Coordinates of C-alpha atoms and ligand atoms in Angstrom, one line a residue:
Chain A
X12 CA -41.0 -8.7 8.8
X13 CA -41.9 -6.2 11.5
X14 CA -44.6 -4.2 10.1
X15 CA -45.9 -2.0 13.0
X16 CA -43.1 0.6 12.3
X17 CA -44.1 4.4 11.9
X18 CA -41.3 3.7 9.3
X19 CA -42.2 1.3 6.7
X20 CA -38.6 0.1 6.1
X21 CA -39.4 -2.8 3.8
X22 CA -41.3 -1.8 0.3
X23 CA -42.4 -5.4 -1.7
X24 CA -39.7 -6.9 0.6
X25 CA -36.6 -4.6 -0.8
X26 CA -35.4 -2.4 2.1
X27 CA -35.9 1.2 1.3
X28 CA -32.2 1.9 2.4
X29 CA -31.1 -0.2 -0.5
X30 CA -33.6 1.2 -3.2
X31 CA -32.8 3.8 -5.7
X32 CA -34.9 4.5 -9.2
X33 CA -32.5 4.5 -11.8
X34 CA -34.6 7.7 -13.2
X35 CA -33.3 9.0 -9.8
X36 CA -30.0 8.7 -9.6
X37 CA -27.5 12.2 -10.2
X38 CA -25.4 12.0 -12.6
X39 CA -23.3 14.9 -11.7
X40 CA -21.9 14.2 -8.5
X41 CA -21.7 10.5 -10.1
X42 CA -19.2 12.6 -13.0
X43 CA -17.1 14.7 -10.6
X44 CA -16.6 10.9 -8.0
X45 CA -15.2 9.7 -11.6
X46 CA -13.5 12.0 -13.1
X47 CA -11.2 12.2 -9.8
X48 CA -11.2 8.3 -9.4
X49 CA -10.5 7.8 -13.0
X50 CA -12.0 6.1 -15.7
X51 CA -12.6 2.8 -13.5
X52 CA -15.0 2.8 -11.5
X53 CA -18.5 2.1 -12.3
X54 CA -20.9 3.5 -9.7
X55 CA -24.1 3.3 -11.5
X56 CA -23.8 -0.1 -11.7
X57 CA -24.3 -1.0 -7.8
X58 CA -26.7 -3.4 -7.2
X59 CA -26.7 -2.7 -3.8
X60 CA -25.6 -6.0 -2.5
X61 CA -23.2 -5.1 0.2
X62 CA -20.2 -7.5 -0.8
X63 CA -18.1 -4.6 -0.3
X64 CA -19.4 -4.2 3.8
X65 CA -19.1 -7.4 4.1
X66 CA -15.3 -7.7 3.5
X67 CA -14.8 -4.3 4.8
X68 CA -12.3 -3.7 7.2
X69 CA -13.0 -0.9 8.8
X70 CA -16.7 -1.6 8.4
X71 CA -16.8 -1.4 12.6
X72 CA -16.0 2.0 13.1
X73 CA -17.5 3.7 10.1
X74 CA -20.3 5.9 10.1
X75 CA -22.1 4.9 6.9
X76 CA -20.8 1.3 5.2
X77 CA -19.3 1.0 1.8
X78 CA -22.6 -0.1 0.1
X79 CA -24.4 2.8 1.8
X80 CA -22.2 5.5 0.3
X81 CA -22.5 3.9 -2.5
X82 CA -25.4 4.5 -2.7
X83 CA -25.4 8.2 -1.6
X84 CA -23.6 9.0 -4.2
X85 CA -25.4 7.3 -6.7
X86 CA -29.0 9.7 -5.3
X87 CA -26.5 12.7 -5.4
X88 CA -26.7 13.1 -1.5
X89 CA -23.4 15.5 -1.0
X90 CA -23.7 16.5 2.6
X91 CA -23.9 12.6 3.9
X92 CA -21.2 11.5 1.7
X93 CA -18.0 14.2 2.8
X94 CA -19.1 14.3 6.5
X95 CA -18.9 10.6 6.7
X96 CA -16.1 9.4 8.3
X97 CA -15.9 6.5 6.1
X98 CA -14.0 8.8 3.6
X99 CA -11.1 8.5 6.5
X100 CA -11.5 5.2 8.5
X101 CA -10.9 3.3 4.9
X102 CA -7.7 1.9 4.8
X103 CA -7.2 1.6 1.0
X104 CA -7.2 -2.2 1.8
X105 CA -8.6 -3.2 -2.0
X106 CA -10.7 -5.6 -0.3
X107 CA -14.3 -4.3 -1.8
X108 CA -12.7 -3.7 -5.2
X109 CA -11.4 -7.3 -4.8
X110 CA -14.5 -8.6 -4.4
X111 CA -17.4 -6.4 -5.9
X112 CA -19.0 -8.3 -8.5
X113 CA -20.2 -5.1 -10.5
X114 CA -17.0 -4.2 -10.8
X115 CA -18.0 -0.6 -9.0
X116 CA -14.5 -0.3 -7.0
X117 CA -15.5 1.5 -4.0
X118 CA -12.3 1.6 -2.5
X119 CA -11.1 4.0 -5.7
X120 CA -14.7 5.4 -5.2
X121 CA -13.6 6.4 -1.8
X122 CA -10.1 8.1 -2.9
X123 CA -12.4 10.2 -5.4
X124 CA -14.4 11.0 -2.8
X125 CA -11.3 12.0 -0.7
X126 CA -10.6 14.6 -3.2
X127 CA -13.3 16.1 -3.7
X128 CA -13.4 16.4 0.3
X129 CA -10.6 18.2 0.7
X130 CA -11.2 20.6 -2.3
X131 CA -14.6 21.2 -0.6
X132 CA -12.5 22.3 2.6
X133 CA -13.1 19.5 5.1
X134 CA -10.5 19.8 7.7
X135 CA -9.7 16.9 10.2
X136 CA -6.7 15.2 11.4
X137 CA -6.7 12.9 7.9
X138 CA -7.1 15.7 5.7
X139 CA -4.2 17.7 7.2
X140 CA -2.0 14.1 7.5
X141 CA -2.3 13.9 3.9
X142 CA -1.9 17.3 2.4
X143 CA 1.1 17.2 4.4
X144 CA 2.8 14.3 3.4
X145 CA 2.0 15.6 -0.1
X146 CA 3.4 18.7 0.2
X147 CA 6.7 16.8 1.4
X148 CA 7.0 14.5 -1.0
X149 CA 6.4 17.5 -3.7
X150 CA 9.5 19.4 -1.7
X151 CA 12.1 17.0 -2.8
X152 CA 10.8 14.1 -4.7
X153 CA 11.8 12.0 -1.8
X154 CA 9.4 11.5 1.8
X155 CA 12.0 13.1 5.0
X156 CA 9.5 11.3 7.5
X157 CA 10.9 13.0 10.7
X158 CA 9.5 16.1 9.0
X159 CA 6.2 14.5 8.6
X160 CA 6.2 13.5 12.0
X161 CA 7.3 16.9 13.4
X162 CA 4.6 19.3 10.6
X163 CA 1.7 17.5 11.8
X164 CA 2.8 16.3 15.2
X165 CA 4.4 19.4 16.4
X166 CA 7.0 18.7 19.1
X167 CA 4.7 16.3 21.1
X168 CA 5.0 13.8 18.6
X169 CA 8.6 14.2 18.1
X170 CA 9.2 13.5 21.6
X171 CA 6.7 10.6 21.4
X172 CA 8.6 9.2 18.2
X173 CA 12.0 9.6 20.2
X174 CA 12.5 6.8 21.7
X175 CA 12.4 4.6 18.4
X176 CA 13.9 7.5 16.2
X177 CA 16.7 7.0 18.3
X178 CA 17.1 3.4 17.6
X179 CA 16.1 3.5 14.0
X180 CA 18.8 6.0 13.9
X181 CA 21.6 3.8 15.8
X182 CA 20.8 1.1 13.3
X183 CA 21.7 3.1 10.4
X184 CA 17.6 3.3 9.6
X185 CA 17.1 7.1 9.5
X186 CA 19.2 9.8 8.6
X187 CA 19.0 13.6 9.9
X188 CA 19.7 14.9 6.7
X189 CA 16.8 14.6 3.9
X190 CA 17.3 13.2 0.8
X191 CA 16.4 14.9 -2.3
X192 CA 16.1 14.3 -6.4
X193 CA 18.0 15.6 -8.9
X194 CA 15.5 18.9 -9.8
X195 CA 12.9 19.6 -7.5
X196 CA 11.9 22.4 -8.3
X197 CA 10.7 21.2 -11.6
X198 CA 9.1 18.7 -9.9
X199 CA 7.3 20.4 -7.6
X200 CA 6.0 23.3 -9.8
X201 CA 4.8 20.6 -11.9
X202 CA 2.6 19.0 -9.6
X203 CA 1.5 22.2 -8.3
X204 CA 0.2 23.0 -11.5
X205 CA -1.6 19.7 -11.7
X206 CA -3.1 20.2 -8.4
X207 CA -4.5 23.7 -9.2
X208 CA -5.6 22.3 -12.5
X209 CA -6.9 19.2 -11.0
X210 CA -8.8 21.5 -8.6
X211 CA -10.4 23.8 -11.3
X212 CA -12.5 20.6 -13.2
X213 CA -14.7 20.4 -10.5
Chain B
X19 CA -0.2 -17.7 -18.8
X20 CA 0.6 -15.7 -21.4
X21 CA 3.9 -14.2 -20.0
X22 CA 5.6 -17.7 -19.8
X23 CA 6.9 -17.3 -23.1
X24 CA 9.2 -14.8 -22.3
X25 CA 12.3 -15.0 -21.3
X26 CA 13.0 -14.1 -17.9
X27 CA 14.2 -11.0 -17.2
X28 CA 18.4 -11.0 -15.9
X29 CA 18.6 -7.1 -15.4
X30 CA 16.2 -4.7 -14.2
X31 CA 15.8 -1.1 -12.9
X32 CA 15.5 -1.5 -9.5
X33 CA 13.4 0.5 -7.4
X34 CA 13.9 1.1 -3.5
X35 CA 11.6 3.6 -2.6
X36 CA 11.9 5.9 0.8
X37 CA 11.4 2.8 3.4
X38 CA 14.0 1.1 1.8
X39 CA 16.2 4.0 2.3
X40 CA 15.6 4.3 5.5
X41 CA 13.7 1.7 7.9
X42 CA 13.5 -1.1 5.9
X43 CA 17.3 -0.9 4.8
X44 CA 17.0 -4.9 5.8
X45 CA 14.5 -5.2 2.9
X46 CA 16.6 -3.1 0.4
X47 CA 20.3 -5.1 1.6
X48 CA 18.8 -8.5 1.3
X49 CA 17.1 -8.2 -1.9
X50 CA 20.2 -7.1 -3.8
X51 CA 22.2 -9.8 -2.3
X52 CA 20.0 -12.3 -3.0
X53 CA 19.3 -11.3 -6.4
X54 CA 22.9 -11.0 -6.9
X55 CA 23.7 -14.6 -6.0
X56 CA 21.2 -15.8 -8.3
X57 CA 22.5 -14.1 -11.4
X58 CA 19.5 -11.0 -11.2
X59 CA 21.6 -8.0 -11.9
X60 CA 19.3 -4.5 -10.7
X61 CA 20.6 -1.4 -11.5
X62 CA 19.1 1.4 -9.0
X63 CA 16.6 3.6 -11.1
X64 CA 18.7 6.8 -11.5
X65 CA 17.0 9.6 -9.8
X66 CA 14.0 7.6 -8.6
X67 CA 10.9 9.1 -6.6
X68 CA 8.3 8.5 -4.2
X69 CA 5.4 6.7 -5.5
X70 CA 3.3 8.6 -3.4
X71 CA 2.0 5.6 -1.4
X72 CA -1.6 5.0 -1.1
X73 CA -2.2 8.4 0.3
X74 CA -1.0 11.1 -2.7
X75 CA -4.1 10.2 -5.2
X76 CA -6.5 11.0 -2.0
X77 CA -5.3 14.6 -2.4
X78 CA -5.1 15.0 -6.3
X79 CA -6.2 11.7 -8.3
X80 CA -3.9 13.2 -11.4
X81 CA -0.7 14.4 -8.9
X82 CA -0.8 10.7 -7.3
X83 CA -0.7 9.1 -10.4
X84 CA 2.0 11.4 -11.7
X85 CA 4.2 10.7 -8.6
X86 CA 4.3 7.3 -9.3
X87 CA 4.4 7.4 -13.1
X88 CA 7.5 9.3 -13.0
X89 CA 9.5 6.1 -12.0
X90 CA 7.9 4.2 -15.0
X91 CA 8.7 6.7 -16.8
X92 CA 12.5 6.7 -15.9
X93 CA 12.6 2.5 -16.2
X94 CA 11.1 3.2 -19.1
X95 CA 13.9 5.2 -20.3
X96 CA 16.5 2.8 -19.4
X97 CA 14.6 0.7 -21.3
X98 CA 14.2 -2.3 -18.0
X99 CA 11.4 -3.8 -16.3
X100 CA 11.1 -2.2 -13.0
X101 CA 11.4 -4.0 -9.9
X102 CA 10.1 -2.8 -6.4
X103 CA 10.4 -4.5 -3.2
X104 CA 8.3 -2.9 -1.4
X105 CA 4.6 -3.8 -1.6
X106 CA 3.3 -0.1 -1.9
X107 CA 6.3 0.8 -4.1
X108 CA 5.4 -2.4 -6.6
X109 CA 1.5 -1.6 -6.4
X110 CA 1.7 2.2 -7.0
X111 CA 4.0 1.7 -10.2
X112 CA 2.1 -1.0 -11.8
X113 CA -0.8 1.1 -11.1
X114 CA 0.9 3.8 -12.7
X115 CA 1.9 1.2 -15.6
X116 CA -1.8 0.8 -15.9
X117 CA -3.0 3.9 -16.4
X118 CA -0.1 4.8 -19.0
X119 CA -1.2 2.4 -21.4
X120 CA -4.9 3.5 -21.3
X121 CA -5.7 5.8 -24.1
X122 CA -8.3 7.8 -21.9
X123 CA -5.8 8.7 -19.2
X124 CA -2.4 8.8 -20.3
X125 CA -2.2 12.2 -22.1
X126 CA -3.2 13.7 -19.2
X127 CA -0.7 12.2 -16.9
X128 CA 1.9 12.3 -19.4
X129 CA 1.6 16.6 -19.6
X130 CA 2.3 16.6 -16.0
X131 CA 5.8 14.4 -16.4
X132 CA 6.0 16.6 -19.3
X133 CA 6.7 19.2 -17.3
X134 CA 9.1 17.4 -15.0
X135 CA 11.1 17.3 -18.0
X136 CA 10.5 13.8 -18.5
X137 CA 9.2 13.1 -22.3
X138 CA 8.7 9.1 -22.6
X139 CA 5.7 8.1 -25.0
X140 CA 5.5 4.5 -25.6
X141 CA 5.1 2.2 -22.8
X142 CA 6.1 -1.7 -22.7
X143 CA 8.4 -2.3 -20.1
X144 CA 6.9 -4.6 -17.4
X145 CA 6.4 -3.5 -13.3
X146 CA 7.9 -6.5 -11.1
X147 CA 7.5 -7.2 -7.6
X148 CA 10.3 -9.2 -6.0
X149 CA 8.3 -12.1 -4.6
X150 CA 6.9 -12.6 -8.1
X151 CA 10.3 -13.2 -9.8
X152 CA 11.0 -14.9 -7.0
X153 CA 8.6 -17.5 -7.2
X154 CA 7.7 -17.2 -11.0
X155 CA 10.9 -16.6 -12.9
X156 CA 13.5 -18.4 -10.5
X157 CA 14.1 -22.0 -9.1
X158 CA 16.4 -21.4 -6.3
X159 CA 15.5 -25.0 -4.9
X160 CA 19.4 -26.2 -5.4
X161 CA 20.9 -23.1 -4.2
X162 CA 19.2 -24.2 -0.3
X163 CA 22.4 -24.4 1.8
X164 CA 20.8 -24.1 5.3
X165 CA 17.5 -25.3 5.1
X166 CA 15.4 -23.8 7.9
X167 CA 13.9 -26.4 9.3
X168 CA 11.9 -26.8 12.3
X169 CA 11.1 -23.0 12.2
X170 CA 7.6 -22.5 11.9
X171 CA 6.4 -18.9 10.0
X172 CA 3.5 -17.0 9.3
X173 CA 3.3 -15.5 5.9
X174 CA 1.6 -12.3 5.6
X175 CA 0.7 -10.2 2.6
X176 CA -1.7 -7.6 3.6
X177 CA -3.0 -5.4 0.7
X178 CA -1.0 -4.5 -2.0
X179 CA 0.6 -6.9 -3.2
X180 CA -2.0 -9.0 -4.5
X181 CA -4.7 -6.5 -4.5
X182 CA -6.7 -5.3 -6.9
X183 CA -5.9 -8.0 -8.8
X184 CA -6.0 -6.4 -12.2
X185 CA -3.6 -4.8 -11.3
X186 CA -1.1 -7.3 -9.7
X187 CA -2.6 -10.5 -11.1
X188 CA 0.2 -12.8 -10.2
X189 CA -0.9 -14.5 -7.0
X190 CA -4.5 -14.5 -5.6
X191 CA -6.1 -11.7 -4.0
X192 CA -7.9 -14.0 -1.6
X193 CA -5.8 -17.2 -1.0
X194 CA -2.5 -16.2 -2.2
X195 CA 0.5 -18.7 -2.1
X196 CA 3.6 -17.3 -3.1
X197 CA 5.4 -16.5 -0.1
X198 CA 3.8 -20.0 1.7
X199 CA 5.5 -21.8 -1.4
X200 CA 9.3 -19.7 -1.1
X201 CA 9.1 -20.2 2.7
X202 CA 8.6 -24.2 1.8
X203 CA 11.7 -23.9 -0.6
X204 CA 13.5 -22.4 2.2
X205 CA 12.6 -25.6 4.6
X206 CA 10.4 -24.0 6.9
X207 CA 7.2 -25.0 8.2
X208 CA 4.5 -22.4 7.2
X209 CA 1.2 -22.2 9.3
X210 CA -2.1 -21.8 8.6
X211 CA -3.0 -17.8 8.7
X212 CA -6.6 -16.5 8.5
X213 CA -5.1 -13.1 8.7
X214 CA -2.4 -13.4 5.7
X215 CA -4.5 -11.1 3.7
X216 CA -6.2 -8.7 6.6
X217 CA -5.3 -5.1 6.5
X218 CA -2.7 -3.8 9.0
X219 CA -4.1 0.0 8.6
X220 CA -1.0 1.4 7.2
X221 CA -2.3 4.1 5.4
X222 CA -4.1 5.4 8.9
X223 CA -1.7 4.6 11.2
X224 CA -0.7 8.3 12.0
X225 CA -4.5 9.7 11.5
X226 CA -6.6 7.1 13.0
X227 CA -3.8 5.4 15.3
X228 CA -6.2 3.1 17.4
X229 CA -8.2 1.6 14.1
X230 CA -4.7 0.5 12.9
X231 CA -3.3 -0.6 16.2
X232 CA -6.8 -2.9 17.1
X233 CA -5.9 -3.6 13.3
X234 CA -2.4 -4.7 13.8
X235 CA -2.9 -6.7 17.2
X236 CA -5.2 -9.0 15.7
X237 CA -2.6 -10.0 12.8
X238 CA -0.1 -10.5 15.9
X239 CA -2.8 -12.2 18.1
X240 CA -3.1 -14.8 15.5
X241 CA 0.3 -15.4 14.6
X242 CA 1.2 -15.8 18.3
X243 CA -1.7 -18.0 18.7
X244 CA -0.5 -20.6 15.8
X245 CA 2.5 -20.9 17.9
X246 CA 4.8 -18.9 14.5
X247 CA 8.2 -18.3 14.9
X248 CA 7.8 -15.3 13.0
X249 CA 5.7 -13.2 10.6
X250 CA 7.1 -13.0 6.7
X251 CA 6.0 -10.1 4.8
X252 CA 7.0 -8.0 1.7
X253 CA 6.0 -4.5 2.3
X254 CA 7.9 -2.4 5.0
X255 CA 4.4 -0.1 5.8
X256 CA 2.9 -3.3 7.3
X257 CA 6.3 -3.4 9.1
X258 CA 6.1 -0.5 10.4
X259 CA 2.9 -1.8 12.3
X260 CA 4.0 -5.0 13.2
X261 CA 7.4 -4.8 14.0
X262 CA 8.2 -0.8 14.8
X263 CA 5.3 -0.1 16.6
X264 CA 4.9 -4.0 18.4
X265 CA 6.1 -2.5 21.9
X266 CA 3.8 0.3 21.7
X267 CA 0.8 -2.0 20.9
X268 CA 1.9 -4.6 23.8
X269 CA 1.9 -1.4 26.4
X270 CA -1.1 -0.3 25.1
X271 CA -3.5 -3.6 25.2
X272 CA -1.0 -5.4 28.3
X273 CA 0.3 -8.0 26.0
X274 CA 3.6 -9.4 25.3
X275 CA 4.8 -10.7 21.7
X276 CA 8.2 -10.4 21.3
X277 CA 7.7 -11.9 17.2
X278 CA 10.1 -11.3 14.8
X279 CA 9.2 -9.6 11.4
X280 CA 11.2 -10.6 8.8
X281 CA 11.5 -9.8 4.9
X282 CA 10.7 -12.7 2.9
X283 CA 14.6 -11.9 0.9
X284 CA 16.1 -12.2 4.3
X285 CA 14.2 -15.7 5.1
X286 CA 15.9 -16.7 1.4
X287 CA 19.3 -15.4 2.1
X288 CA 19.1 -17.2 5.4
X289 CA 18.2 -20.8 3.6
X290 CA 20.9 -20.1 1.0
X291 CA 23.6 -19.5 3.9
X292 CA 24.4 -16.3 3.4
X293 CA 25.5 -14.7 6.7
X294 CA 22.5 -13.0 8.6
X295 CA 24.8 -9.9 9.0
X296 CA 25.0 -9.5 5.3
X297 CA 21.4 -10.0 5.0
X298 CA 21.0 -6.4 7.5
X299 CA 19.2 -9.1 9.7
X300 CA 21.3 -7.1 13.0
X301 CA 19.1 -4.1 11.9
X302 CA 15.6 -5.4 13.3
X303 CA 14.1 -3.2 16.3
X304 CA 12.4 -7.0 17.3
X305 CA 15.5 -8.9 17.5
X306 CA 15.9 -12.0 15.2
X307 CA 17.4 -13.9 17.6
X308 CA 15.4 -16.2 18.9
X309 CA 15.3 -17.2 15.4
X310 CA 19.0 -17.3 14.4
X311 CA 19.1 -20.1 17.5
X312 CA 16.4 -22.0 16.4
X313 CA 17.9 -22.6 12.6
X314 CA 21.7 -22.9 14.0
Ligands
SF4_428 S1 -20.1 -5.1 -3.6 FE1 -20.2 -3.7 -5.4 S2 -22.3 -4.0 -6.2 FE2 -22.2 -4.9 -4.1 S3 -22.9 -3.2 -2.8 FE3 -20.7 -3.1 -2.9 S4 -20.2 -1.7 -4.6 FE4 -22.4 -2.3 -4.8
SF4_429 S1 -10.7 -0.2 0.8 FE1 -11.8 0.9 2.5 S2 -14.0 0.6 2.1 FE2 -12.9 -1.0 0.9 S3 -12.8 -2.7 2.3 FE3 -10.9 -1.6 2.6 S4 -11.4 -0.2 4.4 FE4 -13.3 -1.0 3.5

């Protein structure tokens, strides 16, 4: 291939972007993705052959492709990994785990990820979406999406929403009263205990 | 097929979940109706949850998979196999199921249901969706009253219904048939659908509104295209995209769909004559209509 590069991109015909020494690879960031992902996935064993971009989605509008964080994460490179917006483009759409043949699951790589994101303190509109509807459904068991809408919307987005709120509502799809579980307080201080626990393995 | 030696299930705990509560009531009438007409008793999980959807294990892997292993849990307890509707409901639990039968994760989420006062040790009940007793356990053939023919229907099944597979397993992830086959039961005339298993971008609809709407349009696009009376579908989140947001995706792009979404229970309840009223079919925000004519 092109060989007049500054860059030599190609090295005995494997593309440097796709190469990582298994004596090179860091095991600790490779830990922390797993432990928060569960005992699943397999990232160590990515072969690098970009099944997983293929199929992808969201491939389009991402930053750094499914293989490629892969592969980040296998040489331990933090910084490239949670400012990618890959972590909040994916749609969850199972597609790569579907159809990895190593069995690496990057789409449960990527919720890991996610996690460890937002214990690192990476705001953006994703990360404030989600805690939210988290802390909702901790609140009373049960999701009250108009108060989704309005705690990370503001009153902008209820007025957006309005229009089919009002319909939903006329239909007998939405009520304005939340409903709630039997004992939610039990529930929630039992999640927030797995949360703070959940945040102190890292 | 291992499972075809066991008798299928008549009762099971049945789980709604918040859409089915709320905008996908259509989804939650016409699955106990139909059920009930074919001898499937569900008894509503008592003091169910949210499963936490695809977005809870992003924040905390161990508080996502404790929201959705309460409900197990609590099937468990009434001692029935779990059924969910809902595609994200169904794919949450099971996932949930999963977990609680592995040795090297249970204990962990087990502590935290623990402490939601829910002590259940031994797992064996079984996590259902309803198209897969639909198609698997039942043969409604006979009960078709009002076959719908001549109408012509896209079947779509997005993500999690079928996907990751080892943890639905019943239908493919890639080429998956079920709701093509209960669609031909039902008399209609099902279309060819590249996009039956593309992503609608449920998850990011709020947060990344434009990726899911670009998303969404080309599902519609396609469907439009292939001349379908309507999309069929299983999971109310891909509804919301489709159906609830539709006008705001033809203002936005300058297009004009006007397709009907419809819940694969309601396109059964239709075949088997059951009146489209007591299916919730009035409750659409895209009016079925154009549909009811075309089967009258
Ligand atoms: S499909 Fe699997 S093995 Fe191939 S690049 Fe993607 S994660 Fe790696
Ligand atoms: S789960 Fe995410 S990374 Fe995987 S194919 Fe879907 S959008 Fe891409």
């Amino acid at each position: 291939m092109v060989t007049k590069n500054k860059k030599k991109k190609f090295v005995f015909g494997l593309k440097q972007d796709r190469q990582l020494d298994g004596d090179k690879m860091n095991s600790d960031f490779m830990q922390k993705v797993i432990a928060e992902g569960g005992k699943g996935a397999s990232i160590a064993a990515c072969m690098q052959c970009g099944t997983c971009s293929g199929g992808c989605t969201n491939i389009d509008v991402m930053d750094m492709s499914p293989r490629t964080l892969i592969l980040m994460i296998q040489r331990g490179e933090w910084e490239k990994v949670l400012q990618s917006n890959t972590l909040w483009m994916c749609s969850s759409c199972y597609i790569c785990t579907s159809r990895c043949p190593r069995g690496v699951r990057p789409s449960d790589v990527i919720e890991a990820v996610k996690v460890i994101a937002i214990a690192q303190g990476i705001h953006n509109d994703s990360t404030k979406f989600n805690q939210i509807f988290v802390d909702l459904v901790q609140k009373r068991g049960i999701l009250f999406e108009p108060e989704l809408m309005h705690r990370y919307g503001g009153l902008q987005a209820m007025i957006e929403q309005a229009p089919l709120g009002i319909q939903l509502v006329l239909r007998g799809k939405m009520s304005p009263f939340p409903e709630t579980i039997k004992n939610p307080q039990q529930f929630n201080q039992a999640l927030q205990k797995a949360k703070k626990n959940d945040g102190n393995n890292d | 097929m291992t499972e075809t030696m066991i008798k299928p299930t008549t009762k099971y705990s049945y789980y709604p979940g918040c859409s089915l509560h709320t905008t996908a009531k259509e989804f939650d009438i016409s699955t106990r109706i139909v059920m009930k007409e074919l001898g499937i008793e569900l008894e509503e999980l008592q003091d169910w949850s949210c499963c936490g959807g695809s977005i809870a294990a992003s924040v905390s892997h161990d508080v996502g998979m404790a929201m959705a292993g309460r409900n197990v849990a609590l099937a468990q307890k009434q001692n029935l196999d779990l059924l969910a509707s809902c595609s994200g409901c169904y794919n949450k639990s099971a996932r949930a199921m999963k977990a609680l039968k592995n040795p090297s994760e249970k204990d962990k989420i087990m502590a935290i249901m623990s402490d939601m006062g829910i002590d259940v040790d031994d797992y064996n009940i079984r996590v259902r969706n309803v198209v897969d007793v639909l198609i698997n356990d039942v043969d409604f053939t006979s009960r078709i009253k009002k076959p719908l023919t001549g109408l012509k229907v896209a079947c779509y099944y997005g993500c999690l219904l079928t996907r990751p597979a080892d943890i639905t397993g019943w239908d493919s992830p890639r080429f998956p048939t079920s709701m093509d086959r209960l669609s031909e039961i039902c008399g209609a005339q099902v279309v060819d659908f590249k996009s039956k298993t593309s992503c609608c971008g449920g998850p990011i609809l709020v947060s990344k509104q434009d990726v899911a709407f670009d998303l969404t349009k080309k599902i519609l696009d396609e469907a439009q295209s292939l001349g379908a009376d309507c999309i069929v579908l299983a999971c109310p989140l891909c509804d919301t995209n489709l159906e609830l947001r539709q006008s705001d995706i033809e203002k936005k792009y300058g297009v004009s769909y006007n397709l009907p979404i419809i819940y694969i229970t309601e396109l059964i309840g239709l075949a088997m004559g059951i009146k489209p009223n007591k299916l919730g079919i009035n409750k659409h925000i895209v009016s079925l209509k154009p549909l009811l004519e075309k089967i009258k």
